[in-house]
């Protein structure tokens, strides 16, 4: 479903009002609004801040019947293998659909702490027909801007619960947490810890919920001290692992809610002279290329990142054509990839 907010864009301040507020001419304010480059940085900053303060909204310029053949992909970062998998999926699906993709990294904030309008201005200027957001934390202002401009958009693995009606694609994170924990239980582990991501993030909370559900189904008491949140940060995962090892009764297995954090867990165990899996078993989540390269190779839960991205692009194309998806949430299956990092606990 394409969120459109109200039926028509509410009346707001005119461009003349914005120009007066920023202390510039109307033509200069118009250049900033339309993404022109021939504006001094300081002038652009004043106009942009005035736009934000006054809540100026441009008239919709997107028309599903006149798509540009161009879509935007906004990713959290371009520096990880995660982003590479997402880019691969979007590019392949876009090629099949005859579309071009413009990639942007991150949704930044200005010096006042407000969402930066830069990506919105550029989106409008180039006339993209839709947007994919990966791991992006959109604000209510940004959601409202997209709705008012009637721009179709889809979230790939949203960080937070999207507003009602927003279309998103993700993985079966809860089931992935269940599967990882059941694998360790089947090997005979009972003292199982979890190194989780952010408590407030959808994927992390779902994986921990699956972990807890599997323990409960097996009749094993879940120990609060065995749940450690590291915010998907490798250095924090390293510290949380050392904390687990310092417990009076440390775990014999650890479910780590991302492969990158699992590598940090490996490092912490090695510092203490512990071997994987002889002394402690480790299960990751994602199945990134690093999971196969490490020694021992990491048992992990595979989430189909490229497939998620391709599915999101195909949904976006349908929305650009005026179609309405049957459901606003699409979840793709996860599965355990068993490698060498798990084994029965030592006697």
mmCIF file of C-alpha atoms in Angstrom:
data_model
loop_
_atom_site.group_PDB
_atom_site.id
_atom_site.type_symbol
_atom_site.label_atom_id
_atom_site.label_comp_id
_atom_site.label_asym_id
_atom_site.label_seq_id
_atom_site.Cartn_x
_atom_site.Cartn_y
_atom_site.Cartn_z
ATOM 1 C CA UNK A 1 0.000 0.000 0.000
ATOM 2 C CA UNK A 2 1.397 3.373 -0.906
ATOM 3 C CA UNK A 3 1.026 5.695 2.042
ATOM 4 C CA UNK A 4 -0.309 8.995 0.830
ATOM 5 C CA UNK A 5 -1.146 10.727 4.074
ATOM 6 C CA UNK A 6 -4.051 13.064 3.490
ATOM 7 C CA UNK A 7 -5.857 13.191 0.184
ATOM 8 C CA UNK A 8 -4.199 16.479 -0.728
ATOM 9 C CA UNK A 9 -1.097 18.306 0.397
ATOM 10 C CA UNK A 10 -1.982 20.686 3.187
ATOM 11 C CA UNK A 11 -1.479 24.360 2.584
ATOM 12 C CA UNK A 12 1.781 25.674 3.995
ATOM 13 C CA UNK A 13 4.123 28.631 3.796
ATOM 14 C CA UNK A 14 4.871 29.977 0.342
ATOM 15 C CA UNK A 15 8.344 30.087 -1.142
ATOM 16 C CA UNK A 16 8.305 33.861 -0.650
ATOM 17 C CA UNK A 17 7.821 33.364 3.092
ATOM 18 C CA UNK A 18 10.727 30.885 3.158
ATOM 19 C CA UNK A 19 12.939 33.302 1.226
ATOM 20 C CA UNK A 20 12.100 36.151 3.607
ATOM 21 C CA UNK A 21 12.827 33.942 6.621
ATOM 22 C CA UNK A 22 16.214 32.954 5.192
ATOM 23 C CA UNK A 23 17.079 36.455 4.019
ATOM 24 C CA UNK A 24 17.446 35.498 0.342
ATOM 25 C CA UNK A 25 15.608 36.147 -2.901
ATOM 26 C CA UNK A 26 12.768 33.922 -4.082
ATOM 27 C CA UNK A 27 14.821 32.664 -7.089
ATOM 28 C CA UNK A 28 17.631 31.637 -4.720
ATOM 29 C CA UNK A 29 15.209 29.803 -2.443
ATOM 30 C CA UNK A 30 13.761 28.108 -5.523
ATOM 31 C CA UNK A 31 17.229 26.880 -6.535
ATOM 32 C CA UNK A 32 17.689 25.210 -3.139
ATOM 33 C CA UNK A 33 14.228 23.633 -3.249
ATOM 34 C CA UNK A 34 14.910 22.204 -6.702
ATOM 35 C CA UNK A 35 18.349 20.832 -5.848
ATOM 36 C CA UNK A 36 20.366 23.260 -7.970
ATOM 37 C CA UNK A 37 24.110 23.274 -7.279
ATOM 38 C CA UNK A 38 24.810 26.959 -8.010
ATOM 39 C CA UNK A 39 24.095 28.118 -4.445
ATOM 40 C CA UNK A 40 26.713 28.993 -1.840
ATOM 41 C CA UNK A 41 26.910 26.452 1.045
ATOM 42 C CA UNK A 42 26.061 29.033 3.720
ATOM 43 C CA UNK A 43 23.062 30.267 1.707
ATOM 44 C CA UNK A 44 21.893 26.687 1.164
ATOM 45 C CA UNK A 45 22.155 26.065 4.900
ATOM 46 C CA UNK A 46 20.020 29.117 5.761
ATOM 47 C CA UNK A 47 17.351 28.218 3.238
ATOM 48 C CA UNK A 48 17.303 24.558 4.302
ATOM 49 C CA UNK A 49 16.904 25.474 7.959
ATOM 50 C CA UNK A 50 14.079 27.863 7.039
ATOM 51 C CA UNK A 51 12.373 25.088 5.067
ATOM 52 C CA UNK A 52 12.569 22.831 8.112
ATOM 53 C CA UNK A 53 11.398 25.453 10.585
ATOM 54 C CA UNK A 54 8.427 26.525 8.495
ATOM 55 C CA UNK A 55 7.454 23.045 7.305
ATOM 56 C CA UNK A 56 7.549 23.984 3.633
ATOM 57 C CA UNK A 57 6.248 21.185 1.381
ATOM 58 C CA UNK A 58 6.780 21.053 -2.365
ATOM 59 C CA UNK A 59 3.922 20.062 -4.593
ATOM 60 C CA UNK A 60 3.959 16.430 -5.706
ATOM 61 C CA UNK A 61 5.868 15.882 -8.894
ATOM 62 C CA UNK A 62 5.815 12.094 -9.054
ATOM 63 C CA UNK A 63 3.339 10.438 -11.383
ATOM 64 C CA UNK A 64 3.072 6.641 -11.475
ATOM 65 C CA UNK A 65 1.941 6.864 -15.077
ATOM 66 C CA UNK A 66 5.123 8.773 -15.981
ATOM 67 C CA UNK A 67 7.851 6.874 -14.165
ATOM 68 C CA UNK A 68 11.389 8.034 -14.826
ATOM 69 C CA UNK A 69 12.964 4.576 -14.920
ATOM 70 C CA UNK A 70 15.052 5.646 -11.920
ATOM 71 C CA UNK A 71 14.767 4.468 -8.299
ATOM 72 C CA UNK A 72 16.776 5.365 -5.217
ATOM 73 C CA UNK A 73 18.352 2.963 -2.736
ATOM 74 C CA UNK A 74 19.291 4.475 0.627
ATOM 75 C CA UNK A 75 21.544 2.138 2.638
ATOM 76 C CA UNK A 76 22.930 2.453 6.136
ATOM 77 C CA UNK A 77 26.525 2.075 4.945
ATOM 78 C CA UNK A 78 28.483 1.040 1.869
ATOM 79 C CA UNK A 79 31.386 -0.455 3.827
ATOM 80 C CA UNK A 80 30.021 -3.877 4.797
ATOM 81 C CA UNK A 81 29.392 -7.206 3.116
ATOM 82 C CA UNK A 82 25.771 -6.815 4.282
ATOM 83 C CA UNK A 83 25.386 -3.766 2.030
ATOM 84 C CA UNK A 84 27.062 -5.646 -0.805
ATOM 85 C CA UNK A 85 24.466 -8.405 -0.614
ATOM 86 C CA UNK A 86 21.627 -5.852 -0.591
ATOM 87 C CA UNK A 87 23.098 -3.981 -3.557
ATOM 88 C CA UNK A 88 23.463 -7.225 -5.487
ATOM 89 C CA UNK A 89 19.803 -8.122 -4.965
ATOM 90 C CA UNK A 90 18.501 -4.673 -5.886
ATOM 91 C CA UNK A 91 20.729 -4.401 -8.966
ATOM 92 C CA UNK A 92 19.678 -7.788 -10.329
ATOM 93 C CA UNK A 93 15.962 -7.112 -9.833
ATOM 94 C CA UNK A 94 16.284 -3.585 -11.240
ATOM 95 C CA UNK A 95 18.027 -4.931 -14.341
ATOM 96 C CA UNK A 96 15.151 -7.354 -14.910
ATOM 97 C CA UNK A 97 12.675 -4.479 -14.521
ATOM 98 C CA UNK A 98 14.596 -2.147 -16.839
ATOM 99 C CA UNK A 99 15.320 0.360 -14.053
ATOM 100 C CA UNK A 100 18.392 2.331 -13.028
ATOM 101 C CA UNK A 101 19.392 2.624 -9.364
ATOM 102 C CA UNK A 102 20.942 5.585 -7.547
ATOM 103 C CA UNK A 103 22.628 4.597 -4.257
ATOM 104 C CA UNK A 104 22.955 6.901 -1.241
ATOM 105 C CA UNK A 105 24.633 6.055 2.062
ATOM 106 C CA UNK A 106 22.839 7.090 5.212
ATOM 107 C CA UNK A 107 20.237 9.643 6.259
ATOM 108 C CA UNK A 108 22.268 12.356 7.964
ATOM 109 C CA UNK A 109 21.287 15.130 10.353
ATOM 110 C CA UNK A 110 22.195 18.800 10.198
ATOM 111 C CA UNK A 111 23.985 20.788 12.899
ATOM 112 C CA UNK A 112 20.682 21.541 14.615
ATOM 113 C CA UNK A 113 20.009 17.802 14.996
ATOM 114 C CA UNK A 114 17.176 17.809 12.450
ATOM 115 C CA UNK A 115 17.028 15.326 9.569
ATOM 116 C CA UNK A 116 19.123 16.612 6.667
ATOM 117 C CA UNK A 117 16.966 17.488 3.653
ATOM 118 C CA UNK A 118 19.867 16.882 1.262
ATOM 119 C CA UNK A 119 18.756 13.460 0.085
ATOM 120 C CA UNK A 120 15.152 14.655 -0.236
ATOM 121 C CA UNK A 121 16.187 17.637 -2.342
ATOM 122 C CA UNK A 122 18.277 15.433 -4.636
ATOM 123 C CA UNK A 123 15.490 12.865 -4.885
ATOM 124 C CA UNK A 124 13.095 15.537 -6.052
ATOM 125 C CA UNK A 125 15.604 17.098 -8.437
ATOM 126 C CA UNK A 126 16.357 13.888 -10.316
ATOM 127 C CA UNK A 127 12.740 12.757 -10.399
ATOM 128 C CA UNK A 128 13.194 9.235 -9.050
ATOM 129 C CA UNK A 129 10.047 7.141 -9.220
ATOM 130 C CA UNK A 130 10.463 5.334 -5.907
ATOM 131 C CA UNK A 131 12.778 4.663 -2.972
ATOM 132 C CA UNK A 132 14.127 1.623 -1.130
ATOM 133 C CA UNK A 133 15.419 2.155 2.423
ATOM 134 C CA UNK A 134 17.728 -0.421 4.035
ATOM 135 C CA UNK A 135 18.313 -0.316 7.797
ATOM 136 C CA UNK A 136 17.207 3.293 7.823
ATOM 137 C CA UNK A 137 15.623 5.044 10.821
ATOM 138 C CA UNK A 138 13.183 7.414 9.173
ATOM 139 C CA UNK A 139 11.691 10.224 11.203
ATOM 140 C CA UNK A 140 8.038 11.240 11.222
ATOM 141 C CA UNK A 141 9.073 14.283 9.161
ATOM 142 C CA UNK A 142 10.650 12.095 6.489
ATOM 143 C CA UNK A 143 7.666 9.738 6.397
ATOM 144 C CA UNK A 144 5.401 12.765 6.066
ATOM 145 C CA UNK A 145 7.511 14.230 3.250
ATOM 146 C CA UNK A 146 7.359 10.968 1.285
ATOM 147 C CA UNK A 147 3.611 10.695 1.825
ATOM 148 C CA UNK A 148 2.895 14.279 0.833
ATOM 149 C CA UNK A 149 4.917 13.854 -2.343
ATOM 150 C CA UNK A 150 3.205 10.528 -3.067
ATOM 151 C CA UNK A 151 6.509 8.759 -3.540
ATOM 152 C CA UNK A 152 6.251 4.951 -3.398
ATOM 153 C CA UNK A 153 8.775 3.452 -0.977
ATOM 154 C CA UNK A 154 9.627 0.117 0.659
ATOM 155 C CA UNK A 155 11.705 -0.574 3.765
ATOM 156 C CA UNK A 156 14.250 -3.409 3.689
ATOM 157 C CA UNK A 157 14.792 -4.850 7.185
ATOM 158 C CA UNK A 158 13.462 -1.771 9.011
ATOM 159 C CA UNK A 159 15.219 -0.883 12.238
ATOM 160 C CA UNK A 160 12.050 0.119 14.091
ATOM 161 C CA UNK A 161 8.426 -0.904 13.714
ATOM 162 C CA UNK A 162 7.148 1.064 10.701
ATOM 163 C CA UNK A 163 3.985 3.177 10.896
ATOM 164 C CA UNK A 164 0.756 1.434 9.844
ATOM 165 C CA UNK A 165 0.498 0.949 6.098
ATOM 166 C CA UNK A 166 4.228 1.141 5.337
ATOM 167 C CA UNK A 167 5.442 -1.709 3.130
ATOM 168 C CA UNK A 168 8.492 -3.591 4.389
ATOM 169 C CA UNK A 169 10.487 -6.742 3.674
ATOM 170 C CA UNK A 170 12.456 -8.637 6.301
ATOM 171 C CA UNK A 171 13.548 -12.037 7.515
ATOM 172 C CA UNK A 172 11.879 -14.469 9.911
ATOM 173 C CA UNK A 173 14.033 -13.314 12.820
ATOM 174 C CA UNK A 174 11.988 -14.952 15.583
ATOM 175 C CA UNK A 175 12.140 -18.323 13.862
ATOM 176 C CA UNK A 176 15.857 -17.822 13.286
ATOM 177 C CA UNK A 177 16.377 -17.359 17.021
ATOM 178 C CA UNK A 178 14.366 -20.497 17.695
ATOM 179 C CA UNK A 179 16.352 -22.519 15.146
ATOM 180 C CA UNK A 180 19.750 -21.409 16.479
ATOM 181 C CA UNK A 181 18.798 -22.242 20.062
ATOM 182 C CA UNK A 182 17.200 -25.579 19.168
ATOM 183 C CA UNK A 183 20.406 -26.567 17.385
ATOM 184 C CA UNK A 184 22.438 -25.956 20.542
ATOM 185 C CA UNK A 185 19.859 -27.725 22.701
ATOM 186 C CA UNK A 186 19.973 -30.757 20.395
ATOM 187 C CA UNK A 187 23.741 -30.938 20.907
ATOM 188 C CA UNK A 188 23.140 -31.167 24.662
ATOM 189 C CA UNK A 189 23.803 -27.583 25.766
ATOM 190 C CA UNK A 190 21.710 -26.172 28.592
ATOM 191 C CA UNK A 191 23.806 -23.197 29.672
ATOM 192 C CA UNK A 192 23.197 -21.116 26.540
ATOM 193 C CA UNK A 193 23.797 -17.363 26.436
ATOM 194 C CA UNK A 194 22.842 -14.791 23.825
ATOM 195 C CA UNK A 195 24.852 -11.740 22.703
ATOM 196 C CA UNK A 196 22.125 -9.552 21.221
ATOM 197 C CA UNK A 197 21.980 -6.311 19.270
ATOM 198 C CA UNK A 198 19.927 -3.265 20.268
ATOM 199 C CA UNK A 199 17.028 -3.907 22.633
ATOM 200 C CA UNK A 200 14.767 -1.530 20.686
ATOM 201 C CA UNK A 201 15.555 -2.834 17.190
ATOM 202 C CA UNK A 202 13.001 -5.150 15.609
ATOM 203 C CA UNK A 203 15.386 -7.817 14.355
ATOM 204 C CA UNK A 204 17.332 -8.111 17.615
ATOM 205 C CA UNK A 205 14.293 -8.242 19.890
ATOM 206 C CA UNK A 206 12.702 -10.894 17.651
ATOM 207 C CA UNK A 207 15.837 -13.073 17.705
ATOM 208 C CA UNK A 208 16.064 -12.866 21.490
ATOM 209 C CA UNK A 209 12.359 -13.677 21.764
ATOM 210 C CA UNK A 210 12.940 -16.776 19.618
ATOM 211 C CA UNK A 211 15.875 -17.759 21.836
ATOM 212 C CA UNK A 212 13.722 -17.473 24.944
ATOM 213 C CA UNK A 213 10.843 -19.360 23.347
ATOM 214 C CA UNK A 214 13.068 -22.297 22.419
ATOM 215 C CA UNK A 215 14.457 -22.510 25.951
ATOM 216 C CA UNK A 216 10.957 -22.401 27.428
ATOM 217 C CA UNK A 217 9.750 -25.126 25.060
ATOM 218 C CA UNK A 218 12.652 -27.308 26.222
ATOM 219 C CA UNK A 219 11.782 -26.683 29.883
ATOM 220 C CA UNK A 220 15.036 -24.839 30.579
ATOM 221 C CA UNK A 221 15.049 -21.808 32.847
ATOM 222 C CA UNK A 222 16.269 -18.712 31.066
ATOM 223 C CA UNK A 223 18.963 -17.007 33.113
ATOM 224 C CA UNK A 224 18.789 -13.198 32.956
ATOM 225 C CA UNK A 225 22.580 -12.941 33.294
ATOM 226 C CA UNK A 226 22.952 -14.938 30.074
ATOM 227 C CA UNK A 227 21.318 -12.199 27.976
ATOM 228 C CA UNK A 228 23.807 -9.478 27.007
ATOM 229 C CA UNK A 229 23.090 -6.601 24.594
ATOM 230 C CA UNK A 230 25.974 -5.311 22.485
ATOM 231 C CA UNK A 231 24.137 -3.041 20.032
ATOM 232 C CA UNK A 232 25.585 -4.845 16.979
ATOM 233 C CA UNK A 233 28.944 -3.316 17.910
ATOM 234 C CA UNK A 234 31.951 -5.635 17.716
ATOM 235 C CA UNK A 235 33.910 -4.056 20.570
ATOM 236 C CA UNK A 236 30.813 -4.220 22.788
ATOM 237 C CA UNK A 237 30.285 -7.874 21.818
ATOM 238 C CA UNK A 238 33.879 -8.542 22.881
ATOM 239 C CA UNK A 239 33.212 -6.980 26.295
ATOM 240 C CA UNK A 240 29.899 -8.767 26.762
ATOM 241 C CA UNK A 241 31.611 -12.107 26.061
ATOM 242 C CA UNK A 242 34.253 -11.471 28.714
ATOM 243 C CA UNK A 243 31.449 -10.640 31.155
ATOM 244 C CA UNK A 244 29.794 -13.972 30.384
ATOM 245 C CA UNK A 245 33.060 -15.835 30.919
ATOM 246 C CA UNK A 246 33.509 -14.133 34.313
ATOM 247 C CA UNK A 247 30.198 -15.476 35.621
ATOM 248 C CA UNK A 248 30.398 -18.097 38.401
ATOM 249 C CA UNK A 249 28.812 -20.557 35.958
ATOM 250 C CA UNK A 250 29.720 -19.420 32.428
ATOM 251 C CA UNK A 251 27.761 -20.675 29.411
ATOM 252 C CA UNK A 252 28.856 -23.612 27.311
ATOM 253 C CA UNK A 253 27.346 -22.090 24.158
ATOM 254 C CA UNK A 254 26.601 -18.604 22.828
ATOM 255 C CA UNK A 255 24.027 -17.521 20.245
ATOM 256 C CA UNK A 256 25.303 -14.269 18.729
ATOM 257 C CA UNK A 257 22.782 -12.106 16.880
ATOM 258 C CA UNK A 258 25.106 -11.153 14.001
ATOM 259 C CA UNK A 259 28.095 -12.718 12.263
ATOM 260 C CA UNK A 260 30.220 -9.607 12.781
ATOM 261 C CA UNK A 261 29.657 -9.777 16.536
ATOM 262 C CA UNK A 262 30.381 -13.517 16.450
ATOM 263 C CA UNK A 263 33.878 -12.779 15.157
ATOM 264 C CA UNK A 264 34.422 -10.517 18.165
ATOM 265 C CA UNK A 265 33.181 -13.337 20.396
ATOM 266 C CA UNK A 266 35.827 -15.584 18.809
ATOM 267 C CA UNK A 267 38.516 -13.039 19.714
ATOM 268 C CA UNK A 268 37.365 -12.781 23.333
ATOM 269 C CA UNK A 269 37.343 -16.557 23.721
ATOM 270 C CA UNK A 270 40.838 -16.811 22.262
ATOM 271 C CA UNK A 271 42.090 -14.214 24.757
ATOM 272 C CA UNK A 272 40.931 -16.504 27.557
ATOM 273 C CA UNK A 273 42.563 -19.531 25.962
ATOM 274 C CA UNK A 274 39.230 -21.131 25.055
ATOM 275 C CA UNK A 275 38.692 -23.102 21.846
ATOM 276 C CA UNK A 276 35.683 -23.128 19.546
ATOM 277 C CA UNK A 277 33.849 -25.524 19.654
ATOM 278 C CA UNK A 278 35.843 -27.732 22.056
ATOM 279 C CA UNK A 279 35.333 -25.400 25.036
ATOM 280 C CA UNK A 280 32.372 -23.340 23.893
ATOM 281 C CA UNK A 281 30.045 -23.458 20.892
ATOM 282 C CA UNK A 282 29.117 -20.367 18.902
ATOM 283 C CA UNK A 283 26.209 -19.720 16.511
ATOM 284 C CA UNK A 284 25.943 -16.505 14.488
ATOM 285 C CA UNK A 285 23.227 -14.848 12.431
ATOM 286 C CA UNK A 286 23.288 -13.551 8.812
ATOM 287 C CA UNK A 287 25.566 -15.993 6.921
ATOM 288 C CA UNK A 288 27.823 -13.284 5.554
ATOM 289 C CA UNK A 289 30.942 -14.356 3.596
ATOM 290 C CA UNK A 290 33.033 -13.859 6.753
ATOM 291 C CA UNK A 291 31.180 -16.779 8.362
ATOM 292 C CA UNK A 292 32.813 -19.186 5.905
ATOM 293 C CA UNK A 293 36.267 -17.613 6.069
ATOM 294 C CA UNK A 294 36.819 -17.680 9.816
ATOM 295 C CA UNK A 295 38.428 -20.615 11.611
ATOM 296 C CA UNK A 296 36.564 -22.635 12.597
ATOM 297 C CA UNK A 297 33.878 -21.862 10.025
ATOM 298 C CA UNK A 298 30.876 -20.343 11.778
ATOM 299 C CA UNK A 299 27.582 -22.134 12.214
ATOM 300 C CA UNK A 300 25.017 -19.431 11.579
ATOM 301 C CA UNK A 301 21.432 -18.609 10.668
ATOM 302 C CA UNK A 302 21.163 -17.522 7.061
ATOM 303 C CA UNK A 303 18.893 -14.624 6.265
ATOM 304 C CA UNK A 304 18.459 -14.153 2.510
ATOM 305 C CA UNK A 305 19.701 -10.568 2.160
ATOM 306 C CA UNK A 306 19.879 -10.451 -1.643
ATOM 307 C CA UNK A 307 16.477 -12.092 -1.945
ATOM 308 C CA UNK A 308 14.993 -9.626 0.550
ATOM 309 C CA UNK A 309 16.359 -6.719 -1.478
ATOM 310 C CA UNK A 310 15.118 -8.150 -4.776
ATOM 311 C CA UNK A 311 11.676 -8.775 -3.289
ATOM 312 C CA UNK A 312 11.544 -5.170 -2.068
ATOM 313 C CA UNK A 313 12.439 -3.851 -5.537
ATOM 314 C CA UNK A 314 9.707 -5.949 -7.160
ATOM 315 C CA UNK A 315 7.170 -4.678 -4.616
ATOM 316 C CA UNK A 316 8.280 -1.122 -5.316
ATOM 317 C CA UNK A 317 7.746 -1.616 -9.057
ATOM 318 C CA UNK A 318 4.190 -2.800 -8.399
ATOM 319 C CA UNK A 319 3.545 0.246 -6.233
ATOM 320 C CA UNK A 320 4.964 2.563 -8.899
ATOM 321 C CA UNK A 321 2.423 1.018 -11.283
ATOM 322 C CA UNK A 322 -0.407 1.768 -8.850
ATOM 323 C CA UNK A 323 -0.805 -1.781 -7.548
ATOM 324 C CA UNK A 324 -1.438 -2.530 -3.881
ATOM 325 C CA UNK A 325 0.520 -5.377 -2.197
ATOM 326 C CA UNK A 326 -1.631 -7.954 -0.450
ATOM 327 C CA UNK A 327 0.276 -7.390 2.803
ATOM 328 C CA UNK A 328 2.404 -4.559 4.117
ATOM 329 C CA UNK A 329 4.901 -6.984 5.707
ATOM 330 C CA UNK A 330 6.762 -9.684 3.769
ATOM 331 C CA UNK A 331 9.028 -12.087 5.664
ATOM 332 C CA UNK A 332 11.465 -14.462 3.983
ATOM 333 C CA UNK A 333 12.497 -17.710 5.663
ATOM 334 C CA UNK A 334 15.734 -18.141 7.590
ATOM 335 C CA UNK A 335 17.628 -21.442 7.902
ATOM 336 C CA UNK A 336 20.501 -22.838 9.910
ATOM 337 C CA UNK A 337 23.815 -23.344 8.098
ATOM 338 C CA UNK A 338 25.744 -25.857 10.191
ATOM 339 C CA UNK A 339 29.529 -25.591 10.070
ATOM 340 C CA UNK A 340 32.362 -26.285 12.527
ATOM 341 C CA UNK A 341 31.751 -23.880 15.418
ATOM 342 C CA UNK A 342 29.257 -26.023 17.332
ATOM 343 C CA UNK A 343 29.663 -29.377 19.104
ATOM 344 C CA UNK A 344 28.301 -31.165 22.182
ATOM 345 C CA UNK A 345 29.423 -29.649 25.495
ATOM 346 C CA UNK A 346 32.431 -31.137 27.270
ATOM 347 C CA UNK A 347 31.673 -33.536 30.110
#
